[in-house]
XYZ file of N, CA, C and O in Angstrom:
824
model
N -17.337 -35.451 47.617
C -18.330 -36.082 48.477
C -17.693 -36.422 49.815
O -16.694 -37.108 49.872
N -18.245 -35.960 50.935
C -17.674 -36.250 52.250
C -17.670 -37.741 52.523
O -18.577 -38.463 52.130
N -16.647 -38.220 53.214
C -16.590 -39.643 53.555
C -17.617 -39.993 54.606
O -18.184 -41.079 54.610
N -17.861 -39.053 55.519
C -18.811 -39.287 56.590
C -19.868 -38.194 56.591
O -19.592 -37.055 56.244
N -21.111 -38.524 57.006
C -22.128 -37.495 57.148
C -21.748 -36.533 58.257
O -21.043 -36.882 59.186
N -22.251 -35.317 58.123
C -21.958 -34.322 59.153
C -22.652 -34.662 60.454
O -23.614 -35.418 60.484
N -22.154 -34.108 61.541
C -22.751 -34.375 62.850
C -24.125 -33.750 62.913
O -24.458 -32.840 62.175
N -24.950 -34.251 63.832
C -26.292 -33.711 64.006
C -26.261 -32.239 64.380
O -27.166 -31.480 64.081
N -25.206 -31.822 65.064
C -25.139 -30.436 65.508
C -24.987 -29.465 64.337
O -25.498 -28.353 64.361
N -24.264 -29.870 63.283
C -24.023 -28.953 62.178
C -25.020 -29.126 61.047
O -25.031 -28.344 60.111
N -25.858 -30.134 61.111
C -26.787 -30.408 60.033
C -28.029 -29.537 60.189
O -28.577 -29.404 61.278
N -28.519 -28.932 59.095
C -29.749 -28.143 59.179
C -30.928 -29.045 59.450
O -30.847 -30.265 59.285
N -32.076 -28.467 59.854
C -33.247 -29.290 60.153
C -33.601 -30.178 58.964
O -33.662 -29.736 57.829
N -33.842 -31.449 59.257
C -34.192 -32.384 58.198
C -35.702 -32.399 57.990
O -36.478 -32.063 58.860
N -36.094 -32.865 56.820
C -37.498 -33.110 56.580
C -37.637 -34.375 55.759
O -36.784 -34.726 54.985
N -38.744 -35.051 55.943
C -39.033 -36.295 55.215
C -37.884 -37.285 55.309
O -37.281 -37.672 54.334
N -37.540 -37.694 56.540
C -36.442 -38.631 56.729
C -36.935 -40.058 56.517
O -37.986 -40.450 57.008
N -36.156 -40.842 55.787
C -36.486 -42.249 55.567
C -35.288 -43.083 55.957
O -34.145 -42.684 55.769
N -35.545 -44.261 56.514
C -34.457 -45.128 56.918
C -34.837 -46.573 56.666
O -35.994 -46.953 56.811
N -33.839 -47.377 56.274
C -34.070 -48.799 56.030
C -32.846 -49.593 56.416
O -31.730 -49.076 56.400
N -33.056 -50.850 56.738
C -31.939 -51.736 56.997
C -31.374 -52.264 55.692
O -32.078 -52.373 54.698
N -30.106 -52.623 55.704
C -29.455 -53.096 54.493
C -29.699 -54.578 54.253
O -29.467 -55.085 53.169
N -30.204 -55.275 55.253
C -30.310 -56.717 55.156
C -31.174 -57.181 53.998
O -30.896 -58.193 53.370
N -32.279 -56.486 53.692
C -33.194 -56.983 52.664
C -33.652 -55.861 51.742
O -34.788 -55.418 51.814
N -32.780 -55.379 50.864
C -33.150 -54.275 49.992
C -34.188 -54.637 48.969
O -35.004 -53.820 48.588
N -34.188 -55.857 48.472
C -35.148 -56.250 47.446
C -34.858 -55.542 46.143
O -33.829 -54.898 45.974
N -35.778 -55.632 45.199
C -35.594 -54.980 43.900
C -35.877 -53.501 44.037
O -36.830 -53.093 44.687
N -35.028 -52.684 43.432
C -35.207 -51.234 43.505
C -36.400 -50.819 42.667
O -36.493 -51.157 41.509
N -37.352 -50.071 43.238
C -38.525 -49.648 42.495
C -38.199 -48.495 41.567
O -37.193 -47.819 41.721
N -39.095 -48.255 40.606
C -38.940 -47.086 39.758
C -39.171 -45.856 40.607
O -39.964 -45.868 41.539
N -38.491 -44.768 40.266
C -38.544 -43.585 41.099
C -38.676 -42.335 40.265
O -37.976 -42.183 39.272
N -39.561 -41.381 40.658
C -39.651 -40.133 39.942
C -38.435 -39.287 40.194
O -37.720 -39.453 41.160
N -38.194 -38.333 39.314
C -37.069 -37.433 39.485
C -37.247 -36.645 40.770
O -38.328 -36.210 41.111
N -36.199 -36.439 41.516
C -36.332 -35.784 42.815
C -35.256 -34.727 43.020
O -34.850 -34.455 44.124
N -34.767 -34.081 41.949
C -33.758 -33.065 42.099
C -32.389 -33.669 42.299
O -32.163 -34.846 42.056
N -31.446 -32.843 42.769
C -30.075 -33.303 42.964
C -29.997 -34.306 44.116
O -30.668 -34.155 45.129
N -29.173 -35.328 43.926
C -28.989 -36.344 44.962
C -27.519 -36.395 45.343
O -26.644 -36.463 44.472
N -27.237 -36.338 46.642
C -25.872 -36.446 47.145
C -25.757 -37.699 48.001
O -26.515 -37.875 48.954
N -24.833 -38.562 47.663
C -24.612 -39.796 48.420
C -23.413 -39.598 49.339
O -22.342 -39.176 48.891
N -23.598 -39.887 50.603
C -22.523 -39.759 51.582
C -22.237 -41.125 52.185
O -23.109 -41.748 52.779
N -21.001 -41.576 52.007
C -20.585 -42.873 52.549
C -19.976 -42.689 53.936
O -19.251 -41.724 54.172
N -20.254 -43.634 54.802
C -19.745 -43.561 56.165
C -19.203 -44.910 56.620
O -19.873 -45.932 56.461
N -18.005 -44.888 57.175
C -17.418 -46.117 57.715
C -18.109 -46.515 59.014
O -17.975 -47.656 59.466
N -18.834 -45.586 59.610
C -19.535 -45.874 60.853
C -20.875 -46.570 60.609
O -21.453 -47.141 61.513
N -21.355 -46.493 59.377
C -22.611 -47.171 59.039
C -22.292 -48.585 58.577
O -21.453 -48.775 57.718
N -23.008 -49.550 59.137
C -22.749 -50.942 58.771
C -23.954 -51.622 58.123
O -23.784 -52.378 57.174
N -25.155 -51.359 58.631
C -26.307 -52.119 58.146
C -27.529 -51.258 57.861
O -28.630 -51.783 57.673
N -27.388 -49.960 57.835
C -28.554 -49.104 57.599
C -28.287 -48.087 56.500
O -27.147 -47.696 56.254
N -29.381 -47.668 55.869
C -29.358 -46.616 54.861
C -30.442 -45.624 55.248
O -31.533 -46.015 55.660
N -30.155 -44.341 55.137
C -31.170 -43.340 55.443
C -31.074 -42.208 54.430
O -30.078 -42.067 53.723
N -32.142 -41.422 54.372
C -32.171 -40.319 53.416
C -33.043 -39.203 53.959
O -33.967 -39.444 54.746
N -32.749 -37.977 53.549
C -33.562 -36.833 53.957
C -33.397 -35.715 52.936
O -32.458 -35.695 52.139
N -34.354 -34.788 52.950
C -34.312 -33.637 52.068
C -33.511 -32.514 52.725
O -33.634 -32.282 53.919
N -32.712 -31.834 51.929
C -31.955 -30.678 52.407
C -32.072 -29.616 51.330
O -31.324 -29.610 50.353
N -33.043 -28.712 51.492
C -33.325 -27.742 50.448
C -33.860 -28.454 49.216
O -34.807 -29.234 49.299
N -33.230 -28.208 48.057
C -33.671 -28.875 46.833
C -32.856 -30.121 46.545
O -32.913 -30.679 45.449
N -32.085 -30.575 47.528
C -31.286 -31.788 47.368
C -31.831 -32.914 48.241
O -32.537 -32.677 49.208
N -31.471 -34.134 47.860
C -31.761 -35.301 48.683
C -30.435 -35.903 49.111
O -29.578 -36.182 48.272
N -30.254 -36.068 50.412
C -29.034 -36.653 50.962
C -29.310 -38.108 51.304
O -30.255 -38.419 52.027
N -28.494 -39.006 50.761
C -28.633 -40.433 51.044
C -27.368 -40.891 51.763
O -26.250 -40.709 51.263
N -27.517 -41.461 52.945
C -26.405 -41.918 53.767
C -26.304 -43.439 53.685
O -27.272 -44.142 53.987
N -25.143 -43.949 53.264
C -24.971 -45.392 53.074
C -23.667 -45.863 53.709
O -22.753 -45.058 53.942
N -23.563 -47.165 53.982
C -22.303 -47.716 54.497
C -21.195 -47.587 53.444
O -21.444 -47.741 52.240
N -19.977 -47.336 53.887
C -18.851 -47.163 52.969
C -18.555 -48.423 52.173
O -18.016 -48.354 51.059
N -18.900 -49.587 52.703
C -18.572 -50.852 52.048
C -19.435 -51.152 50.822
O -19.145 -52.080 50.066
N -20.481 -50.402 50.593
C -21.391 -50.704 49.488
C -20.718 -50.563 48.129
O -19.908 -49.660 47.908
N -21.091 -51.440 47.214
C -20.610 -51.343 45.841
C -21.411 -50.259 45.125
O -22.447 -49.803 45.615
N -20.941 -49.859 43.936
C -21.655 -48.848 43.159
C -23.032 -49.360 42.747
O -24.005 -48.598 42.718
N -23.127 -50.647 42.427
C -24.419 -51.217 42.040
C -25.400 -51.176 43.205
O -26.571 -50.827 43.043
N -24.916 -51.520 44.402
C -25.764 -51.459 45.585
C -26.169 -50.025 45.881
O -27.307 -49.756 46.285
N -25.232 -49.111 45.694
C -25.531 -47.691 45.917
C -26.673 -47.242 45.020
O -27.619 -46.587 45.484
N -26.617 -47.594 43.730
C -27.666 -47.179 42.807
C -29.020 -47.754 43.215
O -30.038 -47.058 43.171
N -29.013 -49.015 43.625
C -30.270 -49.648 44.038
C -30.858 -48.969 45.263
O -32.067 -48.717 45.336
N -30.000 -48.676 46.231
C -30.496 -48.080 47.468
C -30.903 -46.625 47.297
O -31.872 -46.170 47.919
N -30.187 -45.887 46.458
C -30.590 -44.502 46.206
C -31.991 -44.483 45.596
O -32.859 -43.716 46.016
N -32.227 -45.334 44.617
C -33.540 -45.411 43.991
C -34.612 -45.802 45.002
O -35.693 -45.209 45.053
N -34.300 -46.799 45.824
C -35.267 -47.259 46.824
C -35.590 -46.173 47.841
O -36.750 -45.979 48.223
N -34.571 -45.439 48.295
C -34.805 -44.412 49.310
C -35.537 -43.200 48.743
O -36.351 -42.579 49.421
N -35.269 -42.856 47.491
C -36.017 -41.769 46.856
C -37.497 -42.140 46.780
O -38.371 -41.303 47.006
N -37.766 -43.383 46.455
C -39.143 -43.840 46.364
C -39.807 -43.807 47.735
O -40.963 -43.423 47.875
N -39.064 -44.193 48.773
C -39.613 -44.182 50.130
C -39.920 -42.757 50.588
O -40.975 -42.493 51.185
N -39.019 -41.828 50.303
C -39.260 -40.430 50.660
C -40.497 -39.898 49.947
O -41.316 -39.199 50.536
N -40.607 -40.205 48.665
C -41.758 -39.737 47.892
C -43.059 -40.279 48.471
O -44.070 -39.581 48.534
N -43.038 -41.538 48.906
C -44.232 -42.147 49.498
C -44.603 -41.445 50.804
O -45.779 -41.197 51.076
N -43.582 -41.117 51.612
C -43.847 -40.411 52.863
C -44.418 -39.024 52.606
O -45.369 -38.586 53.247
N -43.847 -38.329 51.638
C -44.282 -36.968 51.333
C -45.658 -36.942 50.697
O -46.394 -35.963 50.837
N -46.011 -38.016 49.991
C -47.297 -38.043 49.301
C -48.468 -37.952 50.276
O -49.551 -37.514 49.908
N -48.245 -38.366 51.516
C -49.301 -38.309 52.517
C -49.712 -36.870 52.806
O -50.808 -36.605 53.273
N -48.803 -35.928 52.533
C -49.097 -34.527 52.793
C -49.465 -33.772 51.526
O -49.671 -32.573 51.547
N -49.522 -34.484 50.410
C -49.794 -33.829 49.150
C -51.282 -33.858 48.818
O -52.101 -34.355 49.575
N -51.599 -33.354 47.633
C -52.967 -33.253 47.174
C -53.679 -34.594 47.238
O -53.222 -35.582 46.670
N -54.815 -34.643 47.936
C -55.604 -35.865 48.006
C -56.554 -35.944 46.817
O -56.542 -35.088 45.927
N -57.406 -36.966 46.805
C -58.327 -37.144 45.690
C -59.281 -35.965 45.537
O -59.578 -35.537 44.414
N -59.765 -35.421 46.661
C -60.683 -34.282 46.582
C -59.987 -33.067 45.982
O -60.548 -32.358 45.143
N -58.748 -32.847 46.430
C -57.987 -31.727 45.883
C -57.669 -31.927 44.419
O -57.642 -30.973 43.631
N -57.436 -33.175 44.038
C -57.144 -33.497 42.642
C -58.371 -33.219 41.774
O -58.249 -32.691 40.662
N -59.541 -33.558 42.283
C -60.782 -33.294 41.548
C -60.987 -31.794 41.363
O -61.374 -31.341 40.279
N -60.708 -31.031 42.423
C -60.851 -29.580 42.333
C -59.853 -28.996 41.342
O -60.176 -28.081 40.570
N -58.630 -29.532 41.348
C -57.612 -29.051 40.419
C -58.004 -29.365 38.982
O -57.786 -28.555 38.079
N -58.586 -30.534 38.760
C -59.037 -30.911 37.416
C -60.084 -29.928 36.906
O -60.058 -29.530 35.738
N -60.996 -29.528 37.788
C -62.035 -28.567 37.397
C -61.418 -27.217 37.019
O -61.837 -26.585 36.042
N -60.409 -26.796 37.768
C -59.733 -25.533 37.470
C -59.019 -25.579 36.121
O -59.108 -24.642 35.326
N -58.314 -26.694 35.873
C -57.579 -26.831 34.626
C -58.528 -26.915 33.430
O -58.264 -26.335 32.372
N -59.622 -27.623 33.607
C -60.606 -27.739 32.538
C -61.192 -26.386 32.192
O -61.338 -26.031 31.009
N -61.514 -25.627 33.207
C -62.110 -24.304 32.989
C -61.116 -23.360 32.316
O -61.482 -22.603 31.399
N -59.872 -23.424 32.733
C -58.868 -22.477 32.235
C -58.373 -22.810 30.835
O -58.167 -21.898 30.021
N -58.169 -24.102 30.563
C -57.539 -24.464 29.294
C -58.451 -25.206 28.316
O -58.131 -25.281 27.120
N -59.563 -25.740 28.793
C -60.448 -26.498 27.910
C -61.855 -25.914 27.870
O -62.800 -26.579 27.447
N -61.987 -24.678 28.314
C -63.285 -24.024 28.286
C -64.321 -24.685 29.161
O -65.531 -24.502 28.970
N -63.871 -25.465 30.136
C -64.798 -26.146 31.035
C -65.490 -27.333 30.405
O -66.401 -27.921 31.008
N -65.036 -27.723 29.213
C -65.709 -28.812 28.498
C -65.451 -30.194 29.053
O -66.262 -31.099 28.867
N -64.320 -30.386 29.722
C -63.988 -31.704 30.281
C -64.480 -31.776 31.719
O -63.998 -31.043 32.584
N -65.432 -32.661 31.956
C -66.014 -32.790 33.296
C -65.970 -34.246 33.742
O -66.912 -35.008 33.495
N -64.881 -34.625 34.385
C -64.736 -36.034 34.800
C -65.710 -36.410 35.905
O -66.067 -35.584 36.755
N -66.124 -37.680 35.881
C -66.986 -38.187 36.945
C -66.186 -38.417 38.218
O -66.698 -38.267 39.331
N -64.913 -38.772 38.054
C -64.048 -38.974 39.212
C -62.591 -38.817 38.796
O -62.218 -39.113 37.660
N -61.790 -38.338 39.733
C -60.344 -38.191 39.536
C -59.682 -38.684 40.813
O -60.026 -38.240 41.913
N -58.742 -39.603 40.679
C -58.114 -40.125 41.890
C -56.705 -40.639 41.618
O -56.342 -40.927 40.479
N -55.935 -40.735 42.701
C -54.600 -41.320 42.657
C -54.733 -42.841 42.721
O -55.608 -43.354 43.406
N -53.841 -43.545 42.039
C -53.812 -45.008 42.134
C -52.357 -45.458 42.280
O -51.432 -44.754 41.898
N -52.183 -46.633 42.840
C -50.829 -47.166 43.048
C -50.529 -48.362 42.161
O -49.477 -48.986 42.304
N -51.436 -48.689 41.254
C -51.242 -49.868 40.408
C -50.907 -49.523 38.957
O -51.028 -50.366 38.077
N -50.515 -48.273 38.700
C -50.137 -47.875 37.346
C -48.627 -47.709 37.294
O -48.096 -46.636 37.591
N -47.952 -48.769 36.900
C -46.501 -48.751 36.882
C -45.921 -48.593 35.481
O -44.708 -48.522 35.312
N -46.782 -48.538 34.476
C -46.289 -48.398 33.104
C -46.828 -47.156 32.418
O -46.614 -46.956 31.226
N -47.542 -46.335 33.149
C -48.062 -45.089 32.590
C -48.231 -44.063 33.697
O -48.351 -44.404 34.868
N -48.244 -42.797 33.300
C -48.382 -41.713 34.285
C -49.840 -41.494 34.663
O -50.146 -41.107 35.786
N -50.739 -41.683 33.718
C -52.146 -41.467 33.993
C -52.980 -42.248 33.006
O -52.467 -42.761 32.005
N -54.268 -42.344 33.279
C -55.166 -43.034 32.362
C -56.545 -42.406 32.436
O -56.907 -41.777 33.441
N -57.294 -42.576 31.357
C -58.632 -42.008 31.272
C -59.547 -43.023 30.607
O -59.161 -43.670 29.625
N -60.748 -43.166 31.124
C -61.768 -44.004 30.518
C -62.917 -43.081 30.121
O -63.804 -42.789 30.941
N -62.900 -42.582 28.884
C -63.902 -41.605 28.454
C -65.343 -42.068 28.645
O -66.210 -41.263 29.009
N -65.618 -43.359 28.403
C -66.990 -43.859 28.524
C -67.528 -43.709 29.939
O -68.732 -43.523 30.143
N -66.639 -43.799 30.908
C -67.064 -43.693 32.308
C -66.739 -42.331 32.905
O -67.192 -42.004 34.005
N -65.922 -41.556 32.201
C -65.549 -40.233 32.703
C -64.591 -40.282 33.872
O -64.542 -39.348 34.681
N -63.810 -41.358 33.975
C -62.890 -41.506 35.101
C -61.453 -41.224 34.699
O -61.017 -41.568 33.595
N -60.721 -40.604 35.597
C -59.307 -40.291 35.395
C -58.531 -40.808 36.594
O -58.942 -40.627 37.750
N -57.388 -41.439 36.313
C -56.533 -41.959 37.376
C -55.108 -41.502 37.116
O -54.603 -41.614 35.988
N -54.451 -41.006 38.158
C -53.057 -40.593 38.059
C -52.180 -41.511 38.895
O -52.558 -41.891 40.008
N -51.015 -41.852 38.371
C -50.100 -42.725 39.090
C -49.490 -42.025 40.293
O -49.099 -40.851 40.212
N -49.364 -42.768 41.393
C -48.729 -42.222 42.592
C -47.266 -41.868 42.335
O -46.650 -41.128 43.109
N -46.692 -42.368 41.237
C -45.302 -42.082 40.922
C -45.082 -40.615 40.551
O -43.944 -40.151 40.470
N -46.172 -39.895 40.341
C -46.061 -38.462 40.056
C -45.783 -37.660 41.321
O -45.377 -36.496 41.237
N -46.023 -38.247 42.488
C -45.751 -37.549 43.744
C -44.279 -37.145 43.789
O -43.395 -37.954 43.491
N -44.036 -35.931 44.169
C -42.665 -35.457 44.257
C -42.190 -34.738 43.009
O -41.117 -34.138 43.008
N -42.977 -34.795 41.940
C -42.602 -34.085 40.720
C -43.138 -32.656 40.777
O -44.045 -32.356 41.548
N -42.592 -31.762 39.948
C -43.068 -30.371 39.955
C -44.563 -30.280 39.664
O -45.114 -31.101 38.919
N -45.181 -29.257 40.219
C -46.625 -29.088 40.055
C -47.019 -28.980 38.586
O -48.047 -29.519 38.169
N -46.201 -28.298 37.783
C -46.567 -28.118 36.382
C -46.571 -29.447 35.631
O -47.303 -29.601 34.643
N -45.767 -30.408 36.086
C -45.747 -31.730 35.459
C -47.038 -32.487 35.800
O -47.665 -33.097 34.933
N -47.425 -32.448 37.067
C -48.671 -33.100 37.481
C -49.856 -32.470 36.759
O -50.758 -33.163 36.274
N -49.848 -31.128 36.654
C -50.925 -30.435 35.942
C -50.989 -30.879 34.486
O -52.076 -31.068 33.929
N -49.826 -31.046 33.868
C -49.805 -31.473 32.471
C -50.424 -32.860 32.309
O -51.252 -33.084 31.406
N -50.034 -33.800 33.167
C -50.580 -35.154 33.069
C -52.094 -35.129 33.304
O -52.864 -35.789 32.587
N -52.526 -34.350 34.276
C -53.956 -34.252 34.563
C -54.693 -33.631 33.381
O -55.762 -34.122 32.964
N -54.120 -32.568 32.803
C -54.749 -31.921 31.656
C -54.760 -32.854 30.441
O -55.717 -32.874 29.667
N -53.698 -33.626 30.292
C -53.612 -34.612 29.206
C -54.794 -35.585 29.278
O -55.453 -35.864 28.263
N -55.066 -36.080 30.490
C -56.167 -37.024 30.649
C -57.521 -36.335 30.512
O -58.477 -36.921 29.984
N -57.615 -35.093 30.961
C -58.860 -34.338 30.784
C -59.171 -34.163 29.302
O -60.332 -34.275 28.874
N -58.131 -33.905 28.512
C -58.322 -33.722 27.074
C -58.861 -34.989 26.431
O -59.583 -34.929 25.422
N -58.534 -36.142 27.000
C -59.023 -37.403 26.450
C -60.526 -37.583 26.655
O -61.157 -38.413 25.978
N -61.105 -36.834 27.586
C -62.557 -36.872 27.736
C -63.231 -36.231 26.539
O -64.396 -36.516 26.230
N -62.492 -35.355 25.865
C -63.019 -34.656 24.696
C -62.570 -35.310 23.392
O -63.328 -35.369 22.431
N -61.316 -35.776 23.367
C -60.759 -36.428 22.178
C -60.041 -37.694 22.641
O -58.968 -37.602 23.240
N -60.570 -38.865 22.374
C -59.976 -40.116 22.877
C -58.567 -40.405 22.386
O -57.739 -40.887 23.149
N -58.269 -40.150 21.137
C -56.967 -40.513 20.584
C -55.914 -39.440 20.736
O -56.102 -38.450 21.441
N -54.770 -39.637 20.041
C -53.661 -38.695 20.102
C -53.435 -37.998 18.760
O -52.306 -37.738 18.365
N -54.507 -37.721 18.063
C -54.409 -37.060 16.765
C -54.180 -35.556 16.899
O -54.058 -35.020 18.002
N -54.129 -34.854 15.758
C -53.884 -33.396 15.750
C -54.871 -32.621 16.614
O -54.498 -31.660 17.293
N -56.142 -33.041 16.596
C -57.151 -32.334 17.390
C -56.842 -32.412 18.875
O -57.037 -31.442 19.622
N -56.345 -33.561 19.300
C -55.989 -33.732 20.709
C -54.862 -32.782 21.100
O -54.937 -32.078 22.103
N -53.785 -32.747 20.297
C -52.637 -31.913 20.639
C -52.950 -30.434 20.527
O -52.346 -29.610 21.228
N -53.922 -30.085 19.691
C -54.352 -28.686 19.619
C -54.950 -28.240 20.946
O -54.782 -27.088 21.357
N -55.662 -29.146 21.602
C -56.233 -28.816 22.909
C -55.131 -28.507 23.919
O -55.255 -27.581 24.731
N -54.042 -29.280 23.883
C -52.972 -29.105 24.862
C -52.084 -27.912 24.560
O -51.289 -27.501 25.412
N -52.193 -27.346 23.358
C -51.399 -26.163 23.028
C -51.744 -24.987 23.930
O -50.935 -24.073 24.110
N -52.934 -25.001 24.491
C -53.356 -23.908 25.375
C -52.550 -23.876 26.664
O -52.415 -22.823 27.297
N -52.011 -25.035 27.054
C -51.222 -25.105 28.291
C -49.780 -24.706 27.977
O -49.097 -25.397 27.217
N -49.293 -23.615 28.542
C -47.975 -23.086 28.154
C -46.785 -23.960 28.530
O -45.693 -23.765 28.004
N -46.962 -24.924 29.419
C -45.833 -25.750 29.844
C -45.901 -27.176 29.314
O -45.252 -28.066 29.853
N -46.669 -27.370 28.263
C -46.793 -28.725 27.699
C -45.438 -29.285 27.291
O -45.062 -30.398 27.676
N -44.677 -28.545 26.497
C -43.396 -29.055 26.019
C -42.399 -29.244 27.152
O -41.628 -30.206 27.172
N -42.408 -28.310 28.091
C -41.491 -28.418 29.231
C -41.815 -29.651 30.063
O -40.915 -30.392 30.484
N -43.110 -29.887 30.304
C -43.516 -31.044 31.098
C -43.197 -32.346 30.369
O -42.706 -33.306 30.978
N -43.440 -32.375 29.062
C -43.123 -33.579 28.299
C -41.615 -33.843 28.316
O -41.177 -34.989 28.421
N -40.833 -32.762 28.224
C -39.388 -32.926 28.284
C -38.943 -33.474 29.628
O -38.038 -34.318 29.698
N -39.584 -33.018 30.689
C -39.251 -33.504 32.033
C -39.529 -35.004 32.136
O -38.689 -35.779 32.587
N -40.721 -35.416 31.702
C -41.098 -36.825 31.779
C -40.216 -37.688 30.880
O -39.828 -38.796 31.259
N -39.900 -37.182 29.703
C -39.035 -37.940 28.798
C -37.640 -38.093 29.391
O -36.978 -39.111 29.199
N -37.200 -37.062 30.139
C -35.906 -37.155 30.804
C -35.896 -38.229 31.873
O -34.917 -38.956 32.034
N -36.996 -38.332 32.602
C -37.107 -39.360 33.628
C -37.088 -40.746 32.983
O -36.428 -41.671 33.466
N -37.812 -40.889 31.877
C -37.847 -42.170 31.176
C -36.452 -42.522 30.664
O -36.003 -43.660 30.761
N -35.751 -41.519 30.130
C -34.405 -41.760 29.608
C -33.467 -42.248 30.698
O -32.517 -42.986 30.439
N -33.722 -41.825 31.934
C -32.898 -42.271 33.053
C -33.206 -43.715 33.430
O -32.536 -44.308 34.270
N -34.249 -44.267 32.808
C -34.581 -45.667 33.032
C -35.200 -45.953 34.368
O -35.080 -47.064 34.894
N -35.891 -44.945 34.946
C -36.404 -45.149 36.288
C -37.916 -45.121 36.396
O -38.450 -45.376 37.463
N -38.642 -44.785 35.329
C -40.077 -44.589 35.476
C -40.825 -44.981 34.201
O -40.224 -45.272 33.173
N -42.175 -44.963 34.277
C -42.989 -45.367 33.135
C -42.958 -44.377 31.978
O -42.356 -43.314 32.061
N -43.605 -44.722 30.887
C -43.611 -43.915 29.680
C -44.461 -42.666 29.852
O -45.421 -42.644 30.619
N -44.153 -41.594 29.107
C -44.972 -40.376 29.156
C -46.366 -40.644 28.630
O -46.598 -41.600 27.888
N -47.351 -39.805 28.975
C -48.724 -40.031 28.555
C -48.895 -40.165 27.053
O -49.721 -40.927 26.581
N -48.106 -39.435 26.259
C -48.293 -39.437 24.815
C -48.026 -40.796 24.209
O -48.466 -41.089 23.106
N -47.327 -41.659 24.918
C -46.995 -42.968 24.388
C -47.971 -44.045 24.838
O -47.779 -45.215 24.573
N -49.007 -43.645 25.553
C -49.943 -44.621 26.084
C -50.966 -45.028 25.038
O -51.277 -44.304 24.117
N -51.545 -46.188 25.229
C -52.740 -46.603 24.494
C -53.906 -46.417 25.446
O -54.033 -47.149 26.415
N -54.705 -45.423 25.175
C -55.797 -45.119 26.099
C -56.881 -46.181 25.995
O -57.181 -46.651 24.921
């Protein structure tokens, strides 16, 4: 790991840059998986932390004086900040509704027809939720930044609940049609194992 970040002249174009002061980090929020993370310490940095995407990696720049515990807190916080910035350019509620219709048609025979599908920011203990009686589906904003197949799985999981409320054999038979169910569940379980995010949909009480 380089002691100092590279100069602006040698650094490739950045995207989704986030920056914060070190004075008031607060509690580190839960953060979705965001690929490889490289931490670069700099003796020239005294009171600021910044982060940016570089290909499939996230570069986090911190002061050299930081402890390992502070580093972990700030890396988590900056990943969350980047994800929030990037979410503004991601699928909106209308696009999410259209995607739900596509997934329902392809994997559920068009049988699941939600009344509404939207992103929410108040679901910190689950990836998604469904209220079958009202036909509403809500996905956690914490899914922003995760692979598309993972978001599709969570959305399809909630769509299936419009047809089967519980998590019995009939429910899982519906999800067998989606070829990336196990891969997506493994991804989410890996994030949970890292201790950074809420439980996978299968562990929810709908």
